[in-house]
Coordinates of C-alpha atoms and ligand atoms in Angstrom, one line a residue:
M46 CA 128.7 50.1 154.1
S47 CA 126.1 47.9 153.8
N48 CA 125.6 47.3 157.7
W49 CA 123.8 50.1 159.7
N50 CA 123.7 49.1 163.1
Y51 CA 122.5 51.8 165.2
S52 CA 121.7 50.0 168.5
V53 CA 124.1 52.1 170.4
F54 CA 122.8 55.3 169.5
W55 CA 119.1 53.8 170.3
D56 CA 120.1 52.6 173.7
E57 CA 121.7 55.9 174.4
A58 CA 118.6 57.5 173.4
L59 CA 116.6 55.7 175.4
N60 CA 118.9 56.2 178.4
Q61 CA 118.5 60.0 178.1
A62 CA 114.6 59.3 177.7
K63 CA 114.4 57.8 180.6
N64 CA 116.4 60.5 182.7
E65 CA 114.1 63.3 181.1
L66 CA 110.7 62.0 181.1
G67 CA 111.1 59.8 184.6
E68 CA 110.7 56.5 185.4
H69 CA 107.2 56.3 185.9
E70 CA 106.2 57.8 182.2
F71 CA 109.2 55.8 180.6
A72 CA 108.1 52.7 182.2
M73 CA 104.5 53.2 181.0
W74 CA 105.2 53.7 177.3
F75 CA 108.6 52.9 176.2
N76 CA 107.9 49.2 175.9
I77 CA 110.1 49.1 172.9
Q78 CA 112.8 47.1 171.5
Y79 CA 115.7 47.9 169.1
D80 CA 115.0 45.8 166.1
S81 CA 117.4 46.6 163.2
S82 CA 118.2 49.4 161.1
T83 CA 118.7 50.5 157.5
E84 CA 120.8 53.8 156.7
N85 CA 117.9 56.3 157.4
T86 CA 115.6 54.2 159.5
I87 CA 115.7 52.3 162.8
V88 CA 113.1 49.7 163.2
A89 CA 111.9 49.2 166.7
R90 CA 109.4 46.6 168.2
V91 CA 106.3 47.2 170.2
P92 CA 104.1 45.1 171.6
S93 CA 100.7 46.6 170.2
S94 CA 99.3 48.7 167.7
F95 CA 98.0 50.9 170.8
Y96 CA 101.6 51.5 171.8
K97 CA 102.7 52.1 168.3
D98 CA 100.3 54.8 167.9
Q99 CA 101.2 56.4 171.1
L100 CA 104.5 56.5 170.5
A101 CA 104.1 57.9 167.1
R102 CA 101.9 60.3 168.1
Q103 CA 103.5 61.5 171.6
Y104 CA 107.2 60.4 171.2
Q105 CA 108.6 59.6 168.0
K106 CA 109.7 63.4 167.3
Y107 CA 111.4 63.4 170.5
L108 CA 113.2 60.1 170.0
E109 CA 114.2 61.2 166.2
N110 CA 115.5 64.7 167.7
K111 CA 117.7 62.8 170.2
L112 CA 118.9 60.4 167.5
F113 CA 119.7 63.5 165.5
E114 CA 121.8 65.2 168.5
L115 CA 123.5 61.9 169.2
M116 CA 124.3 60.9 165.7
G117 CA 124.5 64.3 163.9
R118 CA 122.3 62.5 161.0
R119 CA 118.6 62.3 160.7
V120 CA 117.1 58.7 161.0
G121 CA 113.8 57.9 161.1
I122 CA 112.1 55.4 163.6
D123 CA 109.6 52.8 162.4
F124 CA 107.5 50.9 165.1
I125 CA 106.6 47.1 164.2
V126 CA 104.2 45.6 166.1
V127 CA 105.4 42.1 167.1
K128 CA 102.9 40.5 169.6
P129 CA 104.6 39.4 172.7
T130 CA 101.9 36.6 173.3
R131 CA 102.3 34.4 170.2
S132 CA 105.2 32.9 169.0
E133 CA 107.8 35.4 167.5
A134 CA 107.9 33.9 164.0
A135 CA 103.9 33.7 163.9
A136 CA 103.5 37.2 165.1
V137 CA 105.3 39.0 161.9
P138 CA 104.1 36.7 159.2
P139 CA 104.7 39.3 156.1
D140 CA 108.5 40.0 157.2
D141 CA 109.7 36.8 158.2
R142 CA 112.3 38.2 160.5
E143 CA 113.0 35.2 162.5
E144 CA 113.6 33.2 159.5
S145 CA 116.5 35.9 158.5
R146 CA 117.6 35.8 161.9
E147 CA 118.2 32.2 162.0
E148 CA 120.5 32.8 159.1
G149 CA 122.7 34.6 161.4
S150 CA 122.1 38.0 160.5
K151 CA 122.0 40.5 163.5
G152 CA 119.3 43.1 162.7
T153 CA 121.2 44.6 159.8
E154 CA 120.2 46.2 156.3
A155 CA 120.6 42.4 154.8
E156 CA 117.3 41.3 156.5
L157 CA 115.2 44.3 155.3
R158 CA 116.4 44.1 151.7
P159 CA 115.4 41.7 149.1
K160 CA 117.7 38.7 148.3
E161 CA 117.6 39.0 144.9
K162 CA 119.5 35.7 144.4
D163 CA 116.7 33.4 145.7
G164 CA 113.7 36.0 144.8
Q165 CA 111.4 34.7 147.3
A166 CA 108.5 37.0 148.7
R167 CA 109.1 35.3 151.9
T168 CA 112.6 36.7 152.4
R169 CA 111.7 40.1 151.7
G170 CA 111.8 42.1 154.9
K171 CA 110.1 45.4 155.6
H172 CA 110.1 48.5 153.0
P173 CA 112.3 50.9 154.5
Q174 CA 109.8 53.6 153.4
L175 CA 106.6 51.9 154.0
R176 CA 104.6 51.6 157.1
T177 CA 103.6 48.3 157.6
D178 CA 100.2 49.0 158.7
Y179 CA 99.2 51.1 155.7
T180 CA 97.8 48.0 153.8
F181 CA 94.7 47.1 151.8
E182 CA 93.8 44.6 154.6
N183 CA 93.7 47.5 157.0
F184 CA 91.7 50.0 154.8
V185 CA 88.0 50.1 154.8
I186 CA 86.3 50.6 151.6
G187 CA 83.7 52.5 152.1
D188 CA 81.1 55.1 150.2
N189 CA 84.0 57.9 150.1
N190 CA 87.0 55.8 148.9
G191 CA 85.2 52.8 146.7
F192 CA 86.3 54.0 143.1
A193 CA 89.8 54.9 144.6
S194 CA 90.1 51.7 146.6
N195 CA 89.5 49.5 143.7
A196 CA 91.5 51.8 141.5
A197 CA 94.5 50.9 143.9
L198 CA 94.0 47.2 143.8
A199 CA 93.8 47.3 140.4
I200 CA 97.1 49.0 139.9
S201 CA 98.8 47.0 142.3
K202 CA 97.7 43.8 140.5
N203 CA 99.3 45.1 137.3
P204 CA 101.4 48.2 137.8
G205 CA 102.2 50.5 135.1
T206 CA 99.7 49.1 132.7
S207 CA 96.4 50.6 133.3
Y208 CA 96.0 54.0 135.1
N209 CA 99.5 55.6 134.9
P210 CA 99.8 58.1 136.6
F211 CA 97.1 57.2 139.3
L212 CA 96.6 60.6 141.5
I213 CA 94.8 60.7 144.7
Y214 CA 93.5 63.7 145.9
G215 CA 91.2 65.1 148.7
G216 CA 91.4 66.9 152.1
V217 CA 93.5 66.3 155.1
G218 CA 93.2 62.6 157.1
L219 CA 90.9 61.0 154.5
G220 CA 93.2 58.0 153.7
K221 CA 95.4 59.2 150.8
T222 CA 98.5 58.0 152.4
H223 CA 97.1 55.1 153.3
L224 CA 96.0 53.8 150.3
M225 CA 99.1 55.0 148.1
Q226 CA 101.2 52.9 150.4
S227 CA 99.1 50.3 150.5
I228 CA 99.8 49.8 146.9
G229 CA 103.4 50.0 147.7
N230 CA 103.3 47.3 149.8
R231 CA 101.3 45.1 148.0
V232 CA 104.0 45.1 144.8
W233 CA 106.4 44.9 147.5
V234 CA 105.4 41.9 148.6
E235 CA 104.1 40.1 145.8
S236 CA 107.0 40.9 143.2
P237 CA 110.0 40.4 145.0
K238 CA 112.4 41.9 142.5
S239 CA 110.4 45.1 142.1
K240 CA 111.8 48.5 143.4
V241 CA 109.4 50.6 145.0
I242 CA 110.4 54.1 146.1
C243 CA 108.0 56.2 148.6
I244 CA 108.6 59.7 149.5
T245 CA 106.8 62.8 150.2
A246 CA 107.1 66.0 147.3
E247 CA 109.2 67.5 150.3
E248 CA 111.6 64.9 150.3
F249 CA 111.9 64.9 147.0
T250 CA 112.8 68.5 146.6
N251 CA 115.1 68.6 149.6
E252 CA 117.1 65.5 148.2
F253 CA 117.3 67.1 144.8
I254 CA 118.7 70.3 146.2
Q255 CA 121.2 68.4 148.4
S256 CA 122.2 66.4 145.1
I257 CA 122.7 69.8 143.8
H258 CA 124.6 71.0 146.6
D259 CA 126.7 67.5 146.5
K260 CA 127.2 67.5 142.7
T261 CA 125.6 63.9 142.8
T262 CA 122.4 64.9 140.5
Q263 CA 123.2 62.0 138.2
N264 CA 122.9 59.5 141.6
F265 CA 119.8 61.4 142.1
K266 CA 118.4 60.7 138.7
N267 CA 119.3 57.3 138.6
K268 CA 117.6 56.4 141.8
Y269 CA 114.4 57.9 140.7
R270 CA 114.4 56.9 137.0
F271 CA 114.9 53.1 137.3
V272 CA 112.2 52.0 139.7
D273 CA 109.6 50.0 139.3
V274 CA 106.7 52.0 141.1
L275 CA 107.4 55.5 142.3
L276 CA 104.9 56.9 144.9
I277 CA 105.1 60.4 146.0
D278 CA 102.8 62.1 148.6
D279 CA 101.4 65.7 149.0
I280 CA 102.4 67.0 145.7
H281 CA 100.8 70.3 146.7
F282 CA 104.1 71.2 148.2
L283 CA 105.8 71.3 144.7
Q284 CA 104.0 74.5 144.0
N285 CA 106.5 77.4 143.5
K286 CA 109.1 74.9 143.4
L287 CA 110.2 75.3 139.9
G288 CA 113.8 73.4 139.9
S289 CA 111.9 70.3 141.4
Q290 CA 109.3 70.3 139.0
E291 CA 111.5 70.4 136.1
E292 CA 113.5 67.3 137.6
L293 CA 110.3 65.7 138.5
F294 CA 108.7 66.2 134.8
H295 CA 111.9 64.4 133.4
T296 CA 111.7 61.5 135.8
F297 CA 107.9 61.2 134.9
N298 CA 108.7 60.6 131.1
A299 CA 111.3 58.3 131.8
L300 CA 109.3 56.2 134.1
Y301 CA 106.0 56.8 131.8
D302 CA 108.0 55.8 128.6
A303 CA 109.3 52.6 130.6
N304 CA 105.7 51.8 131.8
K305 CA 106.5 52.1 135.4
Q306 CA 103.7 53.0 137.6
M307 CA 103.5 56.2 139.3
V308 CA 101.3 57.4 142.1
F309 CA 100.8 60.8 143.6
T310 CA 98.8 62.6 146.1
C311 CA 97.5 65.8 146.5
D312 CA 95.3 67.7 148.8
R313 CA 93.2 69.5 145.9
P314 CA 92.5 68.7 142.4
V315 CA 95.6 69.1 140.3
S316 CA 93.8 72.0 138.2
E317 CA 93.8 74.1 141.5
L318 CA 97.6 73.9 141.9
K319 CA 99.0 77.5 141.6
N320 CA 102.4 77.7 140.5
L321 CA 103.0 74.5 138.4
S322 CA 104.2 74.3 135.0
D323 CA 101.7 73.7 132.6
R324 CA 103.5 70.6 131.3
L325 CA 103.8 69.3 134.6
R326 CA 99.9 69.7 135.3
S327 CA 99.1 68.1 132.3
R328 CA 101.4 64.9 133.0
F329 CA 99.6 64.6 136.7
E330 CA 96.5 64.9 134.8
R331 CA 96.9 62.2 132.1
G332 CA 96.3 58.9 133.8
L333 CA 93.3 58.5 136.3
N334 CA 92.6 61.3 138.9
V335 CA 90.5 60.4 141.8
D336 CA 89.0 62.0 145.0
L337 CA 88.5 61.0 148.5
Q338 CA 85.1 62.4 150.4
P339 CA 84.5 62.3 154.0
P340 CA 83.4 59.0 155.0
N341 CA 79.4 58.8 156.1
F342 CA 78.5 57.6 159.3
E343 CA 78.3 53.7 158.0
T344 CA 81.8 53.8 157.2
R345 CA 83.3 55.7 160.0
C346 CA 81.8 52.9 162.4
A347 CA 83.3 50.4 160.0
I348 CA 86.9 52.1 160.3
L349 CA 86.8 52.7 164.0
K350 CA 85.7 48.8 164.4
K351 CA 88.6 47.9 162.2
K352 CA 91.0 50.1 164.3
I353 CA 89.7 48.2 167.5
E354 CA 90.0 44.6 165.8
A355 CA 93.9 45.6 165.1
G356 CA 94.5 46.8 168.5
R357 CA 92.4 44.0 170.4
I358 CA 90.6 46.4 172.7
S359 CA 86.9 45.8 173.4
V360 CA 84.7 49.1 172.8
P361 CA 81.0 48.9 173.0
D362 CA 79.0 49.6 169.7
D363 CA 77.1 52.6 171.4
V364 CA 80.7 54.2 172.0
I365 CA 81.8 53.6 168.3
E366 CA 78.5 55.3 167.4
I367 CA 78.9 58.3 169.4
I368 CA 82.4 58.8 168.3
A369 CA 81.3 58.2 164.8
K370 CA 78.5 60.4 165.0
N371 CA 80.4 63.3 166.7
I372 CA 83.5 63.3 164.4
S373 CA 82.6 63.5 160.9
T374 CA 85.1 65.4 158.5
N375 CA 88.5 63.4 159.0
V376 CA 89.4 59.8 159.6
R377 CA 92.6 61.1 161.4
D378 CA 90.6 63.0 164.0
L379 CA 88.3 59.9 164.2
E380 CA 91.4 57.3 165.2
A381 CA 92.5 60.0 167.5
A382 CA 89.4 60.2 169.6
L383 CA 89.2 56.6 169.9
M384 CA 93.1 56.0 171.0
K385 CA 92.4 59.1 173.4
L386 CA 89.6 56.8 175.0
V387 CA 91.7 53.8 174.9
A388 CA 94.5 55.3 176.7
Y389 CA 92.4 56.7 179.4
A390 CA 90.5 53.4 179.8
E391 CA 94.0 51.3 179.8
L392 CA 95.8 54.0 182.5
V393 CA 92.5 53.7 185.0
H394 CA 91.8 50.0 184.3
K395 CA 88.2 50.5 183.4
D396 CA 86.4 49.0 180.7
I397 CA 85.1 51.7 178.1
N398 CA 81.5 52.8 178.4
L399 CA 79.5 55.3 176.9
E400 CA 79.7 57.6 180.3
I401 CA 83.4 57.5 179.9
A402 CA 83.3 58.1 176.6
Q403 CA 81.3 61.0 176.8
N404 CA 83.1 62.7 179.6
Q405 CA 86.5 62.2 178.1
L406 CA 85.8 63.0 174.8
K407 CA 83.6 66.3 175.8
D408 CA 86.3 68.7 174.4
V409 CA 87.0 66.7 171.1
F410 CA 83.4 66.5 170.1
S411 CA 82.7 70.2 170.6
Q412 CA 86.1 71.4 169.0
S413 CA 85.0 69.2 166.0
K414 CA 81.5 70.8 165.8
H415 CA 83.1 74.3 165.3
G416 CA 86.7 73.6 164.7
N417 CA 88.9 76.7 164.3
V418 CA 86.6 77.7 162.0
T419 CA 85.0 80.8 163.1
I420 CA 82.4 83.5 161.2
D421 CA 85.3 85.9 161.2
N422 CA 87.8 83.6 159.4
I423 CA 84.8 82.8 156.8
V424 CA 84.2 86.5 156.5
R425 CA 87.9 87.4 156.0
V426 CA 88.6 84.8 153.3
V427 CA 85.6 85.5 151.4
A428 CA 85.9 89.3 151.5
D429 CA 89.7 88.6 150.3
Y430 CA 88.6 86.7 147.3
Y431 CA 86.3 88.8 146.0
K432 CA 88.4 92.1 146.8
L433 CA 86.3 93.4 149.2
S434 CA 86.9 94.3 152.9
Y435 CA 86.0 92.7 156.1
N436 CA 83.4 95.8 156.8
D437 CA 81.7 95.7 153.6
L438 CA 80.8 92.0 153.7
K439 CA 79.5 92.5 157.6
G440 CA 78.2 95.7 157.0
K441 CA 74.6 96.7 155.7
K442 CA 75.1 97.9 152.1
R443 CA 73.2 96.1 149.8
T444 CA 74.8 96.7 146.6
K445 CA 74.9 93.9 144.2
N446 CA 78.7 93.4 144.1
I447 CA 78.7 93.3 147.7
A448 CA 75.4 91.5 148.3
F449 CA 76.3 88.1 146.3
P450 CA 79.7 87.6 148.3
R451 CA 77.9 88.2 151.4
Q452 CA 75.5 85.5 150.5
I453 CA 78.0 83.0 149.6
A454 CA 79.6 83.5 152.9
M455 CA 76.4 82.6 154.6
F456 CA 76.1 79.7 152.4
I457 CA 79.6 78.6 153.4
A458 CA 79.0 79.3 157.2
R459 CA 75.8 77.5 157.0
D460 CA 77.7 74.4 155.3
I461 CA 80.5 74.1 157.5
T462 CA 79.8 75.5 160.9
E463 CA 76.9 74.7 163.1
Y464 CA 75.5 77.7 163.8
S465 CA 71.9 78.5 163.4
T466 CA 70.6 80.6 160.8
T467 CA 69.5 83.0 163.7
E468 CA 73.1 83.2 164.9
L469 CA 74.3 83.7 161.5
G470 CA 72.0 86.5 161.0
F471 CA 73.5 88.2 164.1
E472 CA 76.8 87.7 163.1
F473 CA 76.1 89.3 159.7
G474 CA 75.3 92.6 160.8
G475 CA 72.3 91.9 163.1
R476 CA 70.2 90.4 160.0
D477 CA 67.0 88.5 160.5
H478 CA 67.3 84.6 160.2
T479 CA 65.0 84.7 156.9
T480 CA 67.9 86.6 155.4
V481 CA 70.3 83.9 155.9
M482 CA 67.7 81.2 154.8
H483 CA 66.8 83.5 151.5
A484 CA 70.9 83.7 150.8
C485 CA 71.3 79.7 151.0
Q486 CA 68.4 79.8 148.6
K487 CA 69.7 82.1 146.4
V488 CA 73.2 80.1 145.8
E489 CA 71.4 77.4 145.5
E490 CA 69.8 78.3 142.7
R491 CA 73.1 80.1 141.2
L492 CA 74.7 76.6 141.4
K493 CA 72.3 75.0 139.3
L494 CA 73.1 77.8 136.7
D495 CA 76.5 78.3 137.2
P496 CA 78.9 75.3 136.8
N497 CA 81.7 77.0 138.0
L498 CA 80.6 78.2 141.1
E499 CA 80.3 74.8 142.9
S500 CA 84.4 74.9 142.5
T501 CA 84.7 78.4 143.6
I502 CA 83.0 77.5 146.6
Q503 CA 85.1 74.3 147.3
A504 CA 88.0 76.0 147.0
L505 CA 87.0 78.8 149.4
I506 CA 86.0 76.6 151.9
R507 CA 89.4 74.6 151.6
S508 CA 91.1 78.2 152.0
I509 CA 89.1 78.9 154.9
K510 CA 89.7 75.8 156.7
E511 CA 93.2 76.2 156.0
Y512 CA 93.5 79.6 157.0
S513 CA 91.8 78.5 160.4
S514 CA 94.2 75.9 161.2
K515 CA 96.9 78.5 160.8
I516 CA 95.5 80.8 163.5
Ligands
LIG236 P1 95.8 61.7 154.2 O1 97.3 61.1 153.6 O2 94.5 61.8 153.4 O3 96.0 62.9 154.7 P2 96.2 59.3 155.8 O4 96.5 58.4 155.0 O5 97.1 59.7 156.7 O6 95.1 60.4 155.4 O7 94.9 58.6 156.9 C1 94.6 59.4 158.2 C2 94.3 58.0 159.0 O8 93.1 57.5 158.8 C3 95.5 57.3 159.0 O9 95.6 56.8 160.1 C4 94.6 55.8 157.7 O10 95.2 54.5 158.3 C5 93.3 56.1 158.6 N1 92.2 55.6 157.3 C6 91.8 56.7 156.4 N2 90.8 56.1 155.4 C7 90.9 54.7 156.2 C8 89.9 53.7 155.7 N3 89.3 53.8 154.9 N4 89.8 52.7 156.4 C9 90.8 52.5 157.5 N5 91.9 53.7 157.8 C10 91.8 54.6 157.2
LIG237 MG1 99.1 62.0 153.8

């Protein structure tokens, strides 16, 4: 059972894709080669990180669904970049794929798993659950993540000893998953015998439920309680999942007692998670909790430059700056804008310049300014929080219990949208812009006096963004 050769299914999936998408589209994007498989993953080679990003973004789900139809089971696809221009062996140094292949194995699980007997890092292939590009080398240490990055580096040097657990929290697209997986990748390469597991909290939950169903909970427990490094992504998913919380609590204790490293990510501070058992919450808070903030302009430029370096495409500095200037909240959006531009330039065979950038990214830029966040959404969420009605907040009444929440709503609107005070005054019951300025001032004064208000406002902003992204 150790050979997982899915190449037949792969070929058929591509065949069907070619028929469905047409020769042209297929030829343009499907520059892929089957490399190898493990039980749950097919590794495919692509010639550049540009292809990799495009495939991951546009076709990965499509192909995975196709494979599911063909195989009757879910396998993921992992794209690895193997640059065709250099000698193959040099192109994938961390994986040492060619060496394994010379030993006669044909892309089987054997080459992806560590060979315990000779115990060399160089024979250790790709980790089946870790993305090869989520490494420290590819991660820009900037104003927003300095502490988190350094802690992560320290942990990967001495897992299980200093900060346990390590929990990274922050909004979407700020690099939590990347940083967490960097720890996994580093340990995986440097400690050839270490056992590393990386999963999302959702996968953990599903697998746990499945194990109950299959009466294999003991296997499940063994799998997670005997690892050296356990990485669990997006633990906010565990809210309301009491059974999985219970199971993770016991896993946690077993690993903690054995000095095994745990790393978690979460989209908010643990204190703001709801329906989470107190004992698990206190475990999460036990080690080191750090947050990632949105990067500043310099860091955004540095990240874009890093991505460009990896893809070997040329993008002039003024273009980098205009992207960094216009997209400020989230690194994922930053990357997506760059990718869109590169894709366009490749299609029309033109070099990227400022004019092309401005034209191509017009929509992206204006969207990122306002997002989906509207005044209406802000009013709804804030009214709901203070148990008032939408009309209360938008209306003219000035009783104290309404006036303050209204000021909060104005303050938040000023903070997270690009509306001017005049526009905001108009939106809030046709008031004057000085009313809005006064409201913001009032809230700022209160912020100095009331230490809890800051976190209330942050929580409201998060809810507003969440609410806005759903509608
Ligand atoms: P999160 O898990 O917080 O939602 P991800 O880790 O998925 O965010 O990051 C989103 C994208 O942004 C990824 O492609 C990641 O490589 C990139 N990214 C985020 N922060 C950085 C950074 N400091 N340096 C380089 N890339 C980054
Ligand atoms: Mg993530």
